[in-house]
Each structure stands twice: as C-alpha cells, then as structure tokens.
Coordinates of C-alpha atoms in Angstrom, one line a residue:
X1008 CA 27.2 50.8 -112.0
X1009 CA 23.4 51.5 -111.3
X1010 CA 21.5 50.8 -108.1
X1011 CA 18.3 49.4 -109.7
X1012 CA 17.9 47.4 -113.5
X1013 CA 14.3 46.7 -113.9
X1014 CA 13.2 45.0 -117.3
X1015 CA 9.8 45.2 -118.7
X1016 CA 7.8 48.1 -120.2
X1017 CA 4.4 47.2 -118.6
X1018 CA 2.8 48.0 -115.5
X1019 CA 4.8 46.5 -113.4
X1020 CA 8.5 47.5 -114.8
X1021 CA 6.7 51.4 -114.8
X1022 CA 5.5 51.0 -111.2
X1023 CA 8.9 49.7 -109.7
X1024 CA 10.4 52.7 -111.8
X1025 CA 8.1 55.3 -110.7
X1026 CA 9.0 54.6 -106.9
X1027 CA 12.6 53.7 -107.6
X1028 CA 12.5 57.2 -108.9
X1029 CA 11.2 58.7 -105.7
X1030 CA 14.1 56.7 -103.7
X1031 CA 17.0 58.3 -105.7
X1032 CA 18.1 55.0 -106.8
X1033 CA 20.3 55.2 -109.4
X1034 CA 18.1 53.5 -112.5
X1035 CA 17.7 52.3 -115.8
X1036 CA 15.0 50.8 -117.5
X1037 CA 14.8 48.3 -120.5
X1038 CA 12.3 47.2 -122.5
X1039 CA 11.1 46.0 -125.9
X1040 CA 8.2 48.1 -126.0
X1041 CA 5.7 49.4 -123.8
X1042 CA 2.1 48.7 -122.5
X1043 CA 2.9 44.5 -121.9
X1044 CA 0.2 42.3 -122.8
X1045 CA -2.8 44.2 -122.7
X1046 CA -1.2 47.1 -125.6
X1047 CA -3.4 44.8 -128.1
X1048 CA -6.9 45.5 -125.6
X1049 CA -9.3 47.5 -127.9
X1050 CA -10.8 48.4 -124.2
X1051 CA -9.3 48.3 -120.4
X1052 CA -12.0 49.0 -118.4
X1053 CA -10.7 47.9 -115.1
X1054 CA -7.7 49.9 -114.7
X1055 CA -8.5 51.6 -111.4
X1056 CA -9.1 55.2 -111.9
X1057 CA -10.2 54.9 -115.6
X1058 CA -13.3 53.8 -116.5
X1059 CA -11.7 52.6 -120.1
X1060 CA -8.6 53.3 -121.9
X1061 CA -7.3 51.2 -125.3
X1062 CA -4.6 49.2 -125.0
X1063 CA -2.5 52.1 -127.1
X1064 CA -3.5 54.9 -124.8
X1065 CA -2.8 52.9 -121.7
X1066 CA 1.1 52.1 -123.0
X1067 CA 1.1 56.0 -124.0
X1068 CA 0.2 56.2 -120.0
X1069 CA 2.9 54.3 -118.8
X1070 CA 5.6 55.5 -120.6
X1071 CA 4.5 59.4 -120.2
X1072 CA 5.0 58.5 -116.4
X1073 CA 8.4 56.6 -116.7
X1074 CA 9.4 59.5 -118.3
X1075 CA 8.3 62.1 -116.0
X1076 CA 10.8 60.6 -113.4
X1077 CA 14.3 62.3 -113.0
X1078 CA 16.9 59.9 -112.6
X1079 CA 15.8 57.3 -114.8
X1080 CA 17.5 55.9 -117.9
X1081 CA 15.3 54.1 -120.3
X1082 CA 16.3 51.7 -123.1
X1083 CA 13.5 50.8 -125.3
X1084 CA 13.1 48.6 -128.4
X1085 CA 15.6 46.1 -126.8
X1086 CA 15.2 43.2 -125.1
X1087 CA 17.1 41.7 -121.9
X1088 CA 18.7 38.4 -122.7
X1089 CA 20.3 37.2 -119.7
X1090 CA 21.2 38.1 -116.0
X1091 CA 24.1 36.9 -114.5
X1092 CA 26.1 37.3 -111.0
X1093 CA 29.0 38.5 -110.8
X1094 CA 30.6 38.7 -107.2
X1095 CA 28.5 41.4 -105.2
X1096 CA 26.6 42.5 -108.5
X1097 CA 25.0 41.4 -111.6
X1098 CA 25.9 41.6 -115.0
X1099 CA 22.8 42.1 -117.4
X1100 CA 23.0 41.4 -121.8
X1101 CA 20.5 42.3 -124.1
X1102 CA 19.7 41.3 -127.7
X1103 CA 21.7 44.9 -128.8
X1104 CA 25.0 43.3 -127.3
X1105 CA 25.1 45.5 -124.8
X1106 CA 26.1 45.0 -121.6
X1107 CA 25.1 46.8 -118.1
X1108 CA 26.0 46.5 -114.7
X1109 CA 23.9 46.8 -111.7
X1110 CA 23.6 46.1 -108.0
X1111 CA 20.0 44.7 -107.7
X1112 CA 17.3 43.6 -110.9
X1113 CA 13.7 43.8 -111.2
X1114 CA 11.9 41.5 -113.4
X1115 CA 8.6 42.5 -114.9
X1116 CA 8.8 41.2 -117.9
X1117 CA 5.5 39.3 -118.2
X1118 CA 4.3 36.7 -120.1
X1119 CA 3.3 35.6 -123.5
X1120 CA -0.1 34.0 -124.8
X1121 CA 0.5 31.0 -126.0
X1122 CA -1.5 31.8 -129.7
X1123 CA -2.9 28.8 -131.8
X1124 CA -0.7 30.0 -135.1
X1125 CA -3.6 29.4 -137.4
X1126 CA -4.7 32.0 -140.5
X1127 CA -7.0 35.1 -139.3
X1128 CA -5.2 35.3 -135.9
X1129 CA -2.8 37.2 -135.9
X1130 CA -4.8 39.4 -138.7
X1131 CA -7.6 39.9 -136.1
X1132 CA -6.0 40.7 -133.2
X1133 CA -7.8 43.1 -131.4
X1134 CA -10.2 42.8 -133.8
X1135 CA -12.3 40.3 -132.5
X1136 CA -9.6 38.0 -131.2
X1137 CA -8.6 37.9 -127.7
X1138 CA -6.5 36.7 -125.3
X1139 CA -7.7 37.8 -121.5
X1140 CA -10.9 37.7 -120.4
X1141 CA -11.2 39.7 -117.5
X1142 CA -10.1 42.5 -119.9
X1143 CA -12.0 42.3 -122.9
X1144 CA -15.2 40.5 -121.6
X1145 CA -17.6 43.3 -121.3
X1146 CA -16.8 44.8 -124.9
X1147 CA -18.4 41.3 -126.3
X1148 CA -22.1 42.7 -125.1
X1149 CA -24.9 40.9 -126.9
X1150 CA -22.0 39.1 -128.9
X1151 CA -21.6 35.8 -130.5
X1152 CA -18.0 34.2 -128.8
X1153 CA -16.1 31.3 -129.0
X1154 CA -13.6 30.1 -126.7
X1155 CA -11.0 28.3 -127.3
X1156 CA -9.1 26.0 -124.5
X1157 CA -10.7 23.5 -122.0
X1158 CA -8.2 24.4 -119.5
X1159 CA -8.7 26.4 -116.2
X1160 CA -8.0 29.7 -118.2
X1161 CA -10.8 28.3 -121.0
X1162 CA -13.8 27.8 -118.1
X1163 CA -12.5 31.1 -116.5
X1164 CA -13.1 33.1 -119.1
X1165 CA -16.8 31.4 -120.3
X1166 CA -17.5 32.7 -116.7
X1167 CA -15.9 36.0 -117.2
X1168 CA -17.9 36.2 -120.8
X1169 CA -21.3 34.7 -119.3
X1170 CA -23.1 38.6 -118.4
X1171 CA -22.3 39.8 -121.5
X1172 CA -22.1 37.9 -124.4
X1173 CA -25.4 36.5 -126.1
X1174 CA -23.9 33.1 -127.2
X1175 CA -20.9 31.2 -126.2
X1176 CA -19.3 28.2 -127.6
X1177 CA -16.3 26.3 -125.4
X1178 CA -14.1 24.3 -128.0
X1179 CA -11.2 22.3 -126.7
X1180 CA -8.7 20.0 -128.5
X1181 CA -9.0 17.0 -126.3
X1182 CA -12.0 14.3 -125.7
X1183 CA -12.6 16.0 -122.0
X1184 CA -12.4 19.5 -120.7
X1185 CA -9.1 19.2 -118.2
X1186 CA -10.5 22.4 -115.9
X1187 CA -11.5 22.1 -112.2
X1188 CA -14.9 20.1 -111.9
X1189 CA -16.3 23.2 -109.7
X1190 CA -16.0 25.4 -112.8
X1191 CA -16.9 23.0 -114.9
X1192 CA -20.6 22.9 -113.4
X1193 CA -20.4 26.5 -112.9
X1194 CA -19.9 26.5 -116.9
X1195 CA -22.1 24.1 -117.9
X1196 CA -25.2 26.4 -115.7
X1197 CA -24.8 29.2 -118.0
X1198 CA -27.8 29.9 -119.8
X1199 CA -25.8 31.7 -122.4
X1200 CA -23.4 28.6 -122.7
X1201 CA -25.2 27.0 -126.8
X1202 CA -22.5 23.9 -126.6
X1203 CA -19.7 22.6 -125.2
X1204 CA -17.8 21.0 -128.5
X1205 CA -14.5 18.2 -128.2
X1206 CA -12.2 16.9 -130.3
X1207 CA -12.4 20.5 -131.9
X1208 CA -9.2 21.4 -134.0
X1209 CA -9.3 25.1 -134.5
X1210 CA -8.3 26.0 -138.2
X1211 CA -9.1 29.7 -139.3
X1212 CA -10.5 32.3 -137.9
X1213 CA -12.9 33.9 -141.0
X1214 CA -13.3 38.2 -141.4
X1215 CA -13.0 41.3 -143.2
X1216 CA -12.6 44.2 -140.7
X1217 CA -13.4 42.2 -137.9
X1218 CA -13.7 38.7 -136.7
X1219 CA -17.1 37.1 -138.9
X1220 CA -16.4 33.4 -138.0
X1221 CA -14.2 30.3 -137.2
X1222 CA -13.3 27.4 -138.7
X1223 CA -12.5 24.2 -136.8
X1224 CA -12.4 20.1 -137.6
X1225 CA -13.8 17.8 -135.7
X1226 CA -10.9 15.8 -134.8
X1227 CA -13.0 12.2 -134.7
X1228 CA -15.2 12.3 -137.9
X1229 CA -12.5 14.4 -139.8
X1230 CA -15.6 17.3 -141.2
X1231 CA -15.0 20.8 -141.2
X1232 CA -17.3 23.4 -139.6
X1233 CA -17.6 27.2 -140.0
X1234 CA -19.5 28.7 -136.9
X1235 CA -20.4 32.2 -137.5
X1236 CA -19.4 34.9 -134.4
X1237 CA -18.3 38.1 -134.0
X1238 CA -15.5 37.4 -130.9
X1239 CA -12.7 34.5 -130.7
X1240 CA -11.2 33.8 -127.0
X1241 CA -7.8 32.1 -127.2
X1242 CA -6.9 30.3 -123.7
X1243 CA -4.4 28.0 -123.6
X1244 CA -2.2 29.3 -121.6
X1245 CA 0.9 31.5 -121.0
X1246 CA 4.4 31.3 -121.3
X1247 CA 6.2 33.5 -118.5
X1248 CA 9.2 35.6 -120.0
X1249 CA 11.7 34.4 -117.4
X1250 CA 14.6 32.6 -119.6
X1251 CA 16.9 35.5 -118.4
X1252 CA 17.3 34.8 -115.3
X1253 CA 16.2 30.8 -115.1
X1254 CA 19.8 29.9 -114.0
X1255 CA 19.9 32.7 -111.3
X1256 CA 16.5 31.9 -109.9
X1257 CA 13.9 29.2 -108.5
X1258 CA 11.1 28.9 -111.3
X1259 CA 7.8 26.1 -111.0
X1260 CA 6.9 23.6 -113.5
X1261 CA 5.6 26.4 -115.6
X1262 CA 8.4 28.4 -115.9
X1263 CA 7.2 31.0 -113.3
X1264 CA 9.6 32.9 -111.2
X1265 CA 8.8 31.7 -107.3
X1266 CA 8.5 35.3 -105.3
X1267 CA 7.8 36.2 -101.5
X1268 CA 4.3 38.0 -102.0
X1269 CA 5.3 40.2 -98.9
X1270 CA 8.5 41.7 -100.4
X1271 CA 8.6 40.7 -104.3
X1272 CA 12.2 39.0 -103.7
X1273 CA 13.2 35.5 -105.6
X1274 CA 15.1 33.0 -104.3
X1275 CA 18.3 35.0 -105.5
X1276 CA 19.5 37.9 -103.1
X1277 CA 19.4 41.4 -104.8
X1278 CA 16.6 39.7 -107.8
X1279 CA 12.8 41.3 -107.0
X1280 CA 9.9 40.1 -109.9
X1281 CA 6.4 40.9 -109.6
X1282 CA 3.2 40.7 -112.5
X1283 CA 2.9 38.0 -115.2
X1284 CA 6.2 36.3 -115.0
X1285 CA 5.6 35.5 -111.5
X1286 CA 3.8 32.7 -109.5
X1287 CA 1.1 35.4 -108.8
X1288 CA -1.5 33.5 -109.2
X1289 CA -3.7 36.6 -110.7
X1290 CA -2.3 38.0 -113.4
X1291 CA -3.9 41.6 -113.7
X1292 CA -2.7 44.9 -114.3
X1293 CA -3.5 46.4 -110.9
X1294 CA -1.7 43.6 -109.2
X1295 CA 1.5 43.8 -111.4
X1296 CA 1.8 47.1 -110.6
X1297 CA 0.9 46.8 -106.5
X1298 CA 3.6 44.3 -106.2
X1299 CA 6.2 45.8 -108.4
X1300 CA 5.8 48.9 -106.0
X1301 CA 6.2 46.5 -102.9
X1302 CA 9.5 45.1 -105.2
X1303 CA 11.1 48.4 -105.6
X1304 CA 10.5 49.6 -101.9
X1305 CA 12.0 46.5 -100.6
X1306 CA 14.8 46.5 -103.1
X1307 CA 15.6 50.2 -101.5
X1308 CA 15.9 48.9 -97.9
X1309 CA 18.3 46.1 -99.0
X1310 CA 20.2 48.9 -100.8
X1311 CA 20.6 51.4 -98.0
X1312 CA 20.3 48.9 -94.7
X1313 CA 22.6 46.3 -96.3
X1314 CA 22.2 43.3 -97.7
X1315 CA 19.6 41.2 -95.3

C-alpha cells in the first residue's frame, strides 16, 4: 500500500514527487514518458531559472530530479488506465495490467494537442510545426508563420507571435473567427498580421528538413493554395488526459478535472490534480509545477492530520 500515486512524467507529476519525497510519503510514480507536452519544444525559454533549454534536455531535467529522491518508485513507459475506490483507498490499473494500491492519487497527466492529422505534421514536428505559443513564439524571429485555429487559443497565439515573427497568416476552418471580440481587434491591429483567411481547409504542410510551406483549400471556391513559410502554429485546442479518473471525479464540458486552486484537491477526497489536465485556466510549465507542489503538501496534511 503506498501513501502517494502520482501519474504523469511532466512538470507537474516531478514537482508533487520532489516534495512528496521530502515528506517521507511512501511513493510511486508512473508515467509514459517524461518531459509532457513541451518534450517536442526545440526551445523553452521561459522555464524560470533557465534562459532556454530543448524540450529533450528539459525531460532529461525532470527525470534526473525524480530520480535523485530516496523513497520514490518510478514506473515509466506505462500508462495509468483507470482509478478506482475501494473502501478507504484506491485501486489504480495501467495499460501493463498491473495493478497498485494507494491511499491518495495525484493527477498530472496533462493534456493532448488536438493535431489536424494531415501529411508533413507529424514529420515536422518541432521542425517548424508547433503547438504552444507562449513557448515557441520567440524562436519564429523575422519568420514567416501561419496559424492555424480561429479559436481563443488561435488569436492568443497571433498575439504571442506578433514581436517576433515577420509575417503572420491566421487560417480558420469556419466562415467567422469564434475567439473573444477584444482579441479579435487586438489581432486585427497587428502590423505584422498579412491576412486573416476563412473557409481555409488545411491540407499539407510542405518541407525537407524543416517546415518550407502549407497547403490549404479554400473551402467555398474549392482551389488549392500553397503559402510559402518557415513556421506552422496548430491551435485548436486540447484534450485533457483525465479518462482515468472521469467516474471518480467532477470534470467541465471539456473534460477538465475541476480543482480547489488553494489546495489542488478534486471533488473526490484523497484525488489532488494540478497542470494541463486541470481547469487551470493557464496551462504553463511554471504553473503545473507551483500547483502540483501545493497538491502534494496538502495531500501530506490529509495523510498525517486525518482525513478533513
């Protein structure tokens, strides 16, 4: 029986293990890999403390840390399935059929991009093609970007792009852009900002090495255009990695888990999630990590003062 299960090999799964650690909780750790979402980053330059780190060497980070730690067990390159309670505990499977039992979980499992599946993506990850803005912005200096998604997350990350990148192209899918009309004008003020194209069906993104153009069809006359550009922003949204514990815990329309920003806990006694798979509405390393650490000290007190 361990004290403390946290899933999720990113910053926030490290940072409630790091200080679950330094309580003497009795832990284990389980995750598919390590780094989270921003392992694909060619550049993290807002990681306080490091002025930039690649999305490799930053997973290398984590996991040199996690392992540092006496008293922690770590499971990696297998995933956490399902959570489920089982009188005073919990009962935890993973994709390995194996089963653990614990008296409180941590969820930091994040989130995924939702990726437009077309040919060149996947090839060009990290090469050109990315997926968070507030990340990757600054290495698009003097760059020609598209962005794909007229969403909140699309406008944001125009914004986030508009002090560095030379030209900037906004495509979305539908006949109107579905983002906040505040950001909109804010947008649409850019000087960098060439055009604002609808009824845009993304159909290839086009390179050797690295990302040389994209393909899309205008979705009312039915032609195909090639743009040429050097950088492809996908933003249409996330999906929150939360189907493990969806039964156990309250979740919003988008699948988010519902925490207390104070203390990390879910609506389920002895459940703590913090980062991407949360209703946090900013989803940033430094954020995932602060709140795991908050998570992992309050799961501590309910440990040792009882369960309040």
């Amino acid at each position: 029986m361990y004290d403390f299960l946290i899933v999720g090999g990113g910053p926030a799964g490290v940072a409630a293990g790091v200080y679950a650690a330094r309580k003497k909780l009795k832990t284990i750790f389980i995750a598919e890999e390590w780094g989270g979402q921003s392992v694909v980053s060619a550049g993290i330059e807002n990681w306080i403390g490091t002025k930039n780190v690649s999305g490799f060497e930053f997973a290398k980070m984590l996991e040199a840390h996690i392992r540092a730690q006496e008293g922690v067990e770590i499971v990696i390159s297998d995933k956490v399935v399902n959570v489920q309670k089982a009188n005073s505990h919990f009962k935890v499977f993973t994709e390995k059929s194996k089963e653990y039992e614990t008296k409180t979980v941590f969820v930091g499992s994040g989130a995924r991009r939702k990726k437009l599946g077309i040919p060149g993506e996947k090839e060009f990850d990290g090469k050109g093609v990315a997926y968070c803005s507030t990340c990757d912005a600054p290495l698009f200096k003097g760059k020609d970007v598209a962005v794909i998604g007229g969403g909140n997350a699309g406008l944001e990350a125009v914004l986030d792009l508009g002090p560095y990148a030379k030209n900037i192209w906004l495509l979305e899918y539908g006949d109107k852009l579905k983002g906040d009309p505040v950001t909109q004008e804010k947008v649409r003020g850019l000087a960098n900002l060439k055009e604002i194209i609808m009824n845009a069906q993304t159909l290839e993104i086009l390179g050797d090495r690295f990302v040389s153009g994209l393909k899309y069809k205008d979705r009312v006359s039915g032609e195909e255009k090639i743009m040429n550009l050097q950088g492809v922003f996908v933003e249409i949204g996330s999906v929150p990695n939360s189907d493990m514990v969806k039964d156990l815990v309250e979740v919003n329309k988008y699948g988010e888990i519902i925490i207390d920003s104070k203390t990390g806990r879910t609506s389920q006694k002895g459940i703590w999630a913090a980062g991407d798979v949360t209703d946090d509405p900013f989803k940033q390393n430094n954020i995932s990590a602060g709140d795991a650490v908050k998570a992992a000290l309050d799961a501590y007190n309910y440990l040792t003062l009882g369960n309040r």
